[in-house]
Amino acid sequence: MSSFAEEAAAAPVAEAPAEVTELAQAVESTTLEATPAEVRPTDPRSLAIDEDLTFVRTCIAPAAVIADNRDFITVVIIRTAYARVQLRVQFVDEYPNIPPIVEISSPTLPMPLLRNKEKECMDKAAEHRGKAQFTIIYDQLYKFIQSNLFIPCWKEMKQVAGLVEGKGQIGVDEKEGLISIRVGAGNYRQNMRLKVPYSYPEEGVQIEFVASSYPYDIQNMFKSQAEEIVRRCEAGFSPEQAASVTNPANLPPAKGSQSSDRQAKITVSSLKSMKHDVNVLKQMSDLRAATQASDSKKYFKEVNAERREARKDLRRLARAESEADQEEARRLLEEEQNEMKELLKCKVSETAQPSLFAAAKYLVEDFAVKMPAEPCQACQKPVLPADPENEALKNGRSERRPLRAFCGHWLHWNCLNDWLTTPPFVRQCPACTRRIWHPDWPEDYKQLEKAWQNKEARKREISDVSDMMGM
C-alpha cells in the first residue's frame, strides 16, 4: 500500500482546461465573498445632485419640469404669459465646489434683464459652495418672478425713471406694483400713483392722484384722458396712437378702478374642510385632556380604564387624520399639476399694448410740467395764475378761470367767450389751426350769431330810447 501511494503521488497531474479553471475561480470568489448590497455614491458631486433631483421631483409640479438628470436640470417658472422664464442648470465636474452653469431664457423678457438674473443666481450659488445649489438658484429666480409685478414692463420702468429725472422724484414698490411720482413746476405740485396690475398689459395700468395743488376739475380732466389712453392701449392701439387720438373735450366715462389683487375664494368644499378640521382638533383636545393624570384622590381603576380608552381613541383618530392628510396632499398635488398645465398654455395677447409709459408720459409732460406755463391762446398770458390759491381757481364763476377747448389748448373763460360770441364766431386755434369750440357754448355758430344780433338790436333800442328822452 505504501508503494502504491508513493507511485500515485509521484505520477504527473493533468492540467485542467482554462475555461474550467476560470469557472472554479469565479465560484470560489463567489463563495468566499458575500454579494455586497447596492452601494450609493458617496462623492460630493453625486450627493449634491441627488439632493437637487429630490427637490425637483418632490417640490416642483411635473408639468413644469422639462429635464431632470445627473447632467442638467431644466424647468419653467411662470406667473403669467408675460412673466415666464426657462431655467437651465448644468452641473460642472467640480460641482458643488464650483457653482453650476445657469442659463435663463424667456420669450418676453429683455436679454439684459436675463443676463443680470443669471449673474445674481450664480453669485448666490457661490455663497453655498460644497452644498446642493439648485434649490438656492430656483428659489432666487422663483421669488423674483412671483413677487415682482414690474417684470412685464421692465423696459417701460426704465423709460419712466428717465422721464421723471430732473423733474421730480419717483418711488417704486415691486411687490405691490406701485410707482409713486412727485413732480413740481412753479408753485404747483402733483403727486400721483400708478399701479401695474397682476395681468398687465392685458389689464392696463391704474391711475390715482394722491395730492395736488391743481383745481379738481383740471385734475379730473387729465386723469380721465390718461385713463382713455390706457383703455385704447388695452384695445390694441399703439401707445403713440392712443396718445394722439384722444379727445379731451368729449371723453367717455372714466374706467372704474379694478383691483387686480388676488383674493382667496371660499367654496363649499373649503368650508366643509374647515369645519372638519375644527371638529378633529376639538376631539383631540378632549381626548388629550382625558389622558392627563387625574387628581390623586380620584386615581381609581375606573379612571385608569377611561384614560386607556381615551388613548386608544386618540391613536385611532391620529391614524385616520394621517390618512386624510395624505389624501388631501394628493389632491393638492393634482390641483397644482392642473394649474401649471393651464398656465403653460397661456399665450401673449395679440392685441393688448403696454400702457405704463404712455400714461406716465402724458401725466408728467403734458400735465404736471407743462400746465403751469400753458398760455391762453387769446391773450397769450399764462392760463393759470402764479398762486394756486388764487380766486380764479377757487371761484367757479370767475371770468379768469381756465378752460380747455375742443382742440386741447387752453383759454381764459372771458377770452374764450369773446372769441365764440362775437364775429366771426368761427375761429381757428393759433396753435393747431383747429376750430375753437367748447361744450359750454352751442356748437352751431348760427345760434351764437343770432344771439349776438339780438344783443346788438337791444343795444340799439336802448340807445334810441335814450336819445328820444334826451338822456
PDB file of C-alpha atoms in Angstrom, residues 230-410:
ATOM      1  CA  VAL A 230     -54.807 103.217 -21.134  1.00  0.00           C
ATOM      2  CA  ARG A 231     -58.143 101.939 -22.436  1.00  0.00           C
ATOM      3  CA  ARG A 232     -57.047 102.366 -26.030  1.00  0.00           C
ATOM      4  CA  CYS A 233     -53.783 100.523 -25.352  1.00  0.00           C
ATOM      5  CA  GLU A 234     -55.799  97.626 -23.940  1.00  0.00           C
ATOM      6  CA  ALA A 235     -57.888  97.656 -27.136  1.00  0.00           C
ATOM      7  CA  GLY A 236     -54.809  97.305 -29.347  1.00  0.00           C
ATOM      8  CA  PHE A 237     -53.809 100.885 -30.227  1.00  0.00           C
ATOM      9  CA  SER A 238     -50.087 101.569 -30.123  1.00  0.00           C
ATOM     10  CA  PRO A 239     -49.052 103.909 -27.287  1.00  0.00           C
ATOM     11  CA  GLU A 240     -48.388 106.675 -29.838  1.00  0.00           C
ATOM     12  CA  GLN A 241     -51.798 106.266 -31.457  1.00  0.00           C
ATOM     13  CA  ALA A 242     -53.536 106.073 -28.079  1.00  0.00           C
ATOM     14  CA  ALA A 243     -51.988 109.380 -27.006  1.00  0.00           C
ATOM     15  CA  SER A 244     -52.779 111.183 -30.270  1.00  0.00           C
ATOM     16  CA  VAL A 245     -56.406 110.298 -30.952  1.00  0.00           C
ATOM     17  CA  THR A 246     -57.928 111.044 -27.553  1.00  0.00           C
ATOM     18  CA  ASN A 247     -60.497 113.836 -27.477  1.00  0.00           C
ATOM     19  CA  PRO A 248     -60.042 115.940 -24.319  1.00  0.00           C
ATOM     20  CA  ALA A 249     -63.427 117.664 -24.527  1.00  0.00           C
ATOM     21  CA  ASN A 250     -65.599 114.654 -25.240  1.00  0.00           C
ATOM     22  CA  LEU A 251     -64.262 111.699 -23.254  1.00  0.00           C
ATOM     23  CA  PRO A 252     -66.241 108.571 -22.430  1.00  0.00           C
ATOM     24  CA  PRO A 253     -66.894 107.851 -18.755  1.00  0.00           C
ATOM     25  CA  ALA A 254     -63.691 107.129 -16.884  1.00  0.00           C
ATOM     26  CA  LYS A 255     -62.925 103.468 -16.467  1.00  0.00           C
ATOM     27  CA  GLY A 256     -63.612 102.357 -12.927  1.00  0.00           C
ATOM     28  CA  SER A 257     -60.610 101.217 -10.999  1.00  0.00           C
ATOM     29  CA  GLN A 258     -60.441  97.463 -10.878  1.00  0.00           C
ATOM     30  CA  SER A 259     -58.467  95.683  -8.229  1.00  0.00           C
ATOM     31  CA  SER A 260     -56.141  93.021  -9.594  1.00  0.00           C
ATOM     32  CA  ASP A 261     -55.186  91.661  -6.187  1.00  0.00           C
ATOM     33  CA  ARG A 262     -55.832  88.001  -5.902  1.00  0.00           C
ATOM     34  CA  GLN A 263     -58.384  87.205  -3.225  1.00  0.00           C
ATOM     35  CA  ALA A 264     -58.885  83.853  -1.579  1.00  0.00           C
ATOM     36  CA  LYS A 265     -62.036  82.082  -2.768  1.00  0.00           C
ATOM     37  CA  ILE A 266     -64.166  80.473  -0.082  1.00  0.00           C
ATOM     38  CA  THR A 267     -66.008  77.489  -1.532  1.00  0.00           C
ATOM     39  CA  VAL A 268     -68.389  74.929  -0.046  1.00  0.00           C
ATOM     40  CA  SER A 269     -65.627  72.312  -0.026  1.00  0.00           C
ATOM     41  CA  SER A 270     -63.232  74.645   1.792  1.00  0.00           C
ATOM     42  CA  LEU A 271     -65.895  75.421   4.414  1.00  0.00           C
ATOM     43  CA  LYS A 272     -66.536  71.712   4.936  1.00  0.00           C
ATOM     44  CA  SER A 273     -62.805  71.114   5.281  1.00  0.00           C
ATOM     45  CA  MET A 274     -62.502  73.892   7.852  1.00  0.00           C
ATOM     46  CA  LYS A 275     -65.464  72.508   9.812  1.00  0.00           C
ATOM     47  CA  HIS A 276     -63.933  69.025   9.761  1.00  0.00           C
ATOM     48  CA  ASP A 277     -60.571  70.348  10.991  1.00  0.00           C
ATOM     49  CA  VAL A 278     -62.245  72.236  13.837  1.00  0.00           C
ATOM     50  CA  ASN A 279     -64.142  69.102  14.948  1.00  0.00           C
ATOM     51  CA  VAL A 280     -60.997  66.978  14.796  1.00  0.00           C
ATOM     52  CA  LEU A 281     -58.988  69.477  16.827  1.00  0.00           C
ATOM     53  CA  LYS A 282     -61.768  69.627  19.412  1.00  0.00           C
ATOM     54  CA  GLN A 283     -61.914  65.819  19.691  1.00  0.00           C
ATOM     55  CA  MET A 284     -58.145  65.573  20.016  1.00  0.00           C
ATOM     56  CA  SER A 285     -58.159  68.287  22.674  1.00  0.00           C
ATOM     57  CA  ASP A 286     -60.870  66.466  24.649  1.00  0.00           C
ATOM     58  CA  LEU A 287     -59.037  63.151  24.356  1.00  0.00           C
ATOM     59  CA  ARG A 288     -55.729  64.643  25.475  1.00  0.00           C
ATOM     60  CA  ALA A 289     -57.489  66.168  28.482  1.00  0.00           C
ATOM     61  CA  ALA A 290     -58.926  62.751  29.309  1.00  0.00           C
ATOM     62  CA  THR A 291     -55.473  61.105  29.186  1.00  0.00           C
ATOM     63  CA  GLN A 292     -53.907  63.564  31.611  1.00  0.00           C
ATOM     64  CA  ALA A 293     -53.321  62.447  35.174  1.00  0.00           C
ATOM     65  CA  SER A 294     -56.331  62.922  37.414  1.00  0.00           C
ATOM     66  CA  ASP A 295     -56.404  64.153  40.956  1.00  0.00           C
ATOM     67  CA  SER A 296     -54.694  61.653  43.255  1.00  0.00           C
ATOM     68  CA  LYS A 297     -57.911  61.208  45.219  1.00  0.00           C
ATOM     69  CA  LYS A 298     -59.736  60.055  42.071  1.00  0.00           C
ATOM     70  CA  TYR A 299     -56.986  57.775  40.872  1.00  0.00           C
ATOM     71  CA  PHE A 300     -59.101  54.626  40.783  1.00  0.00           C
ATOM     72  CA  LYS A 301     -59.356  51.713  38.447  1.00  0.00           C
ATOM     73  CA  GLU A 302     -62.251  53.284  36.514  1.00  0.00           C
ATOM     74  CA  VAL A 303     -60.262  56.424  35.834  1.00  0.00           C
ATOM     75  CA  ASN A 304     -57.304  54.434  34.513  1.00  0.00           C
ATOM     76  CA  ALA A 305     -59.609  52.453  32.223  1.00  0.00           C
ATOM     77  CA  GLU A 306     -61.128  55.680  30.885  1.00  0.00           C
ATOM     78  CA  ARG A 307     -57.678  57.082  30.158  1.00  0.00           C
ATOM     79  CA  ARG A 308     -56.620  53.885  28.361  1.00  0.00           C
ATOM     80  CA  GLU A 309     -59.707  54.023  26.158  1.00  0.00           C
ATOM     81  CA  ALA A 310     -59.098  57.690  25.502  1.00  0.00           C
ATOM     82  CA  ARG A 311     -55.517  56.973  24.432  1.00  0.00           C
ATOM     83  CA  LYS A 312     -56.756  54.273  22.073  1.00  0.00           C
ATOM     84  CA  ASP A 313     -59.301  56.664  20.587  1.00  0.00           C
ATOM     85  CA  LEU A 314     -56.623  59.318  20.214  1.00  0.00           C
ATOM     86  CA  ARG A 315     -54.330  56.923  18.317  1.00  0.00           C
ATOM     87  CA  ARG A 316     -57.175  55.811  16.042  1.00  0.00           C
ATOM     88  CA  LEU A 317     -58.111  59.410  15.367  1.00  0.00           C
ATOM     89  CA  ALA A 318     -54.486  60.335  14.637  1.00  0.00           C
ATOM     90  CA  ARG A 319     -54.196  57.446  12.135  1.00  0.00           C
ATOM     91  CA  ALA A 320     -57.438  58.484  10.441  1.00  0.00           C
ATOM     92  CA  GLU A 321     -56.259  62.074  10.227  1.00  0.00           C
ATOM     93  CA  SER A 322     -52.909  60.951   8.805  1.00  0.00           C
ATOM     94  CA  GLU A 323     -54.700  59.100   6.016  1.00  0.00           C
ATOM     95  CA  ALA A 324     -56.943  62.118   5.407  1.00  0.00           C
ATOM     96  CA  ASP A 325     -53.899  64.400   5.282  1.00  0.00           C
ATOM     97  CA  GLN A 326     -52.221  62.123   2.737  1.00  0.00           C
ATOM     98  CA  GLU A 327     -55.345  62.149   0.589  1.00  0.00           C
ATOM     99  CA  GLU A 328     -55.512  65.945   0.855  1.00  0.00           C
ATOM    100  CA  ALA A 329     -51.837  66.195  -0.139  1.00  0.00           C
ATOM    101  CA  ARG A 330     -52.500  64.055  -3.216  1.00  0.00           C
ATOM    102  CA  ARG A 331     -55.475  66.222  -4.146  1.00  0.00           C
ATOM    103  CA  LEU A 332     -53.484  69.422  -3.763  1.00  0.00           C
ATOM    104  CA  LEU A 333     -50.651  67.983  -5.867  1.00  0.00           C
ATOM    105  CA  GLU A 334     -53.128  67.126  -8.610  1.00  0.00           C
ATOM    106  CA  GLU A 335     -54.616  70.629  -8.480  1.00  0.00           C
ATOM    107  CA  GLU A 336     -51.144  72.165  -8.653  1.00  0.00           C
ATOM    108  CA  GLN A 337     -50.323  69.993 -11.664  1.00  0.00           C
ATOM    109  CA  ASN A 338     -53.527  71.035 -13.444  1.00  0.00           C
ATOM    110  CA  GLU A 339     -52.939  74.720 -12.663  1.00  0.00           C
ATOM    111  CA  MET A 340     -49.414  74.514 -14.033  1.00  0.00           C
ATOM    112  CA  LYS A 341     -50.665  72.883 -17.229  1.00  0.00           C
ATOM    113  CA  GLU A 342     -53.174  75.710 -17.695  1.00  0.00           C
ATOM    114  CA  LEU A 343     -50.504  78.340 -17.028  1.00  0.00           C
ATOM    115  CA  LEU A 344     -48.180  76.790 -19.592  1.00  0.00           C
ATOM    116  CA  LYS A 345     -50.951  77.090 -22.185  1.00  0.00           C
ATOM    117  CA  CYS A 346     -51.181  80.875 -21.673  1.00  0.00           C
ATOM    118  CA  LYS A 347     -50.124  82.923 -24.664  1.00  0.00           C
ATOM    119  CA  VAL A 348     -49.203  86.559 -25.090  1.00  0.00           C
ATOM    120  CA  SER A 349     -52.147  88.715 -26.184  1.00  0.00           C
ATOM    121  CA  GLU A 350     -52.169  89.670 -29.848  1.00  0.00           C
ATOM    122  CA  THR A 351     -53.994  92.957 -29.148  1.00  0.00           C
ATOM    123  CA  ALA A 352     -53.071  94.433 -25.745  1.00  0.00           C
ATOM    124  CA  GLN A 353     -50.307  97.029 -25.834  1.00  0.00           C
ATOM    125  CA  PRO A 354     -48.186  98.344 -22.932  1.00  0.00           C
ATOM    126  CA  SER A 355     -49.749 101.422 -21.365  1.00  0.00           C
ATOM    127  CA  LEU A 356     -47.474 102.383 -18.450  1.00  0.00           C
ATOM    128  CA  PHE A 357     -45.058 104.702 -20.231  1.00  0.00           C
ATOM    129  CA  ALA A 358     -47.758 106.257 -22.428  1.00  0.00           C
ATOM    130  CA  ALA A 359     -49.856 107.205 -19.396  1.00  0.00           C
ATOM    131  CA  ALA A 360     -46.858 108.359 -17.339  1.00  0.00           C
ATOM    132  CA  LYS A 361     -45.516 110.497 -20.172  1.00  0.00           C
ATOM    133  CA  TYR A 362     -48.842 112.232 -20.673  1.00  0.00           C
ATOM    134  CA  LEU A 363     -49.331 112.923 -16.955  1.00  0.00           C
ATOM    135  CA  VAL A 364     -45.778 114.150 -16.352  1.00  0.00           C
ATOM    136  CA  GLU A 365     -45.004 116.121 -19.513  1.00  0.00           C
ATOM    137  CA  ASP A 366     -48.406 117.309 -20.704  1.00  0.00           C
ATOM    138  CA  PHE A 367     -49.882 117.895 -17.258  1.00  0.00           C
ATOM    139  CA  ALA A 368     -47.570 118.349 -14.288  1.00  0.00           C
ATOM    140  CA  VAL A 369     -44.672 120.041 -16.118  1.00  0.00           C
ATOM    141  CA  LYS A 370     -46.394 121.858 -18.961  1.00  0.00           C
ATOM    142  CA  MET A 371     -49.635 123.082 -17.389  1.00  0.00           C
ATOM    143  CA  PRO A 372     -48.270 125.904 -15.159  1.00  0.00           C
ATOM    144  CA  ALA A 373     -46.676 127.565 -18.207  1.00  0.00           C
ATOM    145  CA  GLU A 374     -49.536 126.873 -20.631  1.00  0.00           C
ATOM    146  CA  PRO A 375     -50.533 130.165 -22.366  1.00  0.00           C
ATOM    147  CA  CYS A 376     -54.031 131.374 -23.123  1.00  0.00           C
ATOM    148  CA  GLN A 377     -54.356 131.173 -26.915  1.00  0.00           C
ATOM    149  CA  ALA A 378     -56.196 134.510 -26.989  1.00  0.00           C
ATOM    150  CA  CYS A 379     -54.240 136.817 -24.683  1.00  0.00           C
ATOM    151  CA  GLN A 380     -51.023 134.725 -24.572  1.00  0.00           C
ATOM    152  CA  LYS A 381     -50.759 135.157 -20.794  1.00  0.00           C
ATOM    153  CA  PRO A 382     -50.390 132.072 -18.547  1.00  0.00           C
ATOM    154  CA  VAL A 383     -53.781 130.448 -18.278  1.00  0.00           C
ATOM    155  CA  LEU A 384     -53.082 129.580 -14.622  1.00  0.00           C
ATOM    156  CA  PRO A 385     -52.296 132.230 -12.004  1.00  0.00           C
ATOM    157  CA  ALA A 386     -48.887 132.007 -10.323  1.00  0.00           C
ATOM    158  CA  ASP A 387     -50.556 131.307  -6.979  1.00  0.00           C
ATOM    159  CA  PRO A 388     -52.504 128.023  -6.762  1.00  0.00           C
ATOM    160  CA  GLU A 389     -54.720 129.665  -4.125  1.00  0.00           C
ATOM    161  CA  ASN A 390     -55.814 132.455  -6.492  1.00  0.00           C
ATOM    162  CA  GLU A 391     -59.527 133.274  -6.572  1.00  0.00           C
ATOM    163  CA  ALA A 392     -59.694 132.472 -10.283  1.00  0.00           C
ATOM    164  CA  LEU A 393     -59.146 128.784  -9.428  1.00  0.00           C
ATOM    165  CA  LYS A 394     -61.444 128.742  -6.409  1.00  0.00           C
ATOM    166  CA  ASN A 395     -64.434 130.594  -7.869  1.00  0.00           C
ATOM    167  CA  GLY A 396     -66.332 128.564 -10.462  1.00  0.00           C
ATOM    168  CA  ARG A 397     -67.810 131.799 -11.883  1.00  0.00           C
ATOM    169  CA  SER A 398     -64.559 133.707 -12.244  1.00  0.00           C
ATOM    170  CA  GLU A 399     -64.038 135.202 -15.701  1.00  0.00           C
ATOM    171  CA  ARG A 400     -60.343 134.293 -15.499  1.00  0.00           C
ATOM    172  CA  ARG A 401     -60.898 130.607 -14.786  1.00  0.00           C
ATOM    173  CA  PRO A 402     -59.062 128.309 -17.247  1.00  0.00           C
ATOM    174  CA  LEU A 403     -60.977 126.254 -19.803  1.00  0.00           C
ATOM    175  CA  ARG A 404     -59.748 123.683 -22.272  1.00  0.00           C
ATOM    176  CA  ALA A 405     -61.064 123.955 -25.810  1.00  0.00           C
ATOM    177  CA  PHE A 406     -62.049 121.055 -28.032  1.00  0.00           C
ATOM    178  CA  CYS A 407     -58.657 121.096 -29.764  1.00  0.00           C
ATOM    179  CA  GLY A 408     -56.837 120.564 -26.450  1.00  0.00           C
ATOM    180  CA  HIS A 409     -55.461 124.074 -25.886  1.00  0.00           C
ATOM    181  CA  TRP A 410     -56.368 126.436 -23.065  1.00  0.00           C
TER     182      TRP A 410
END
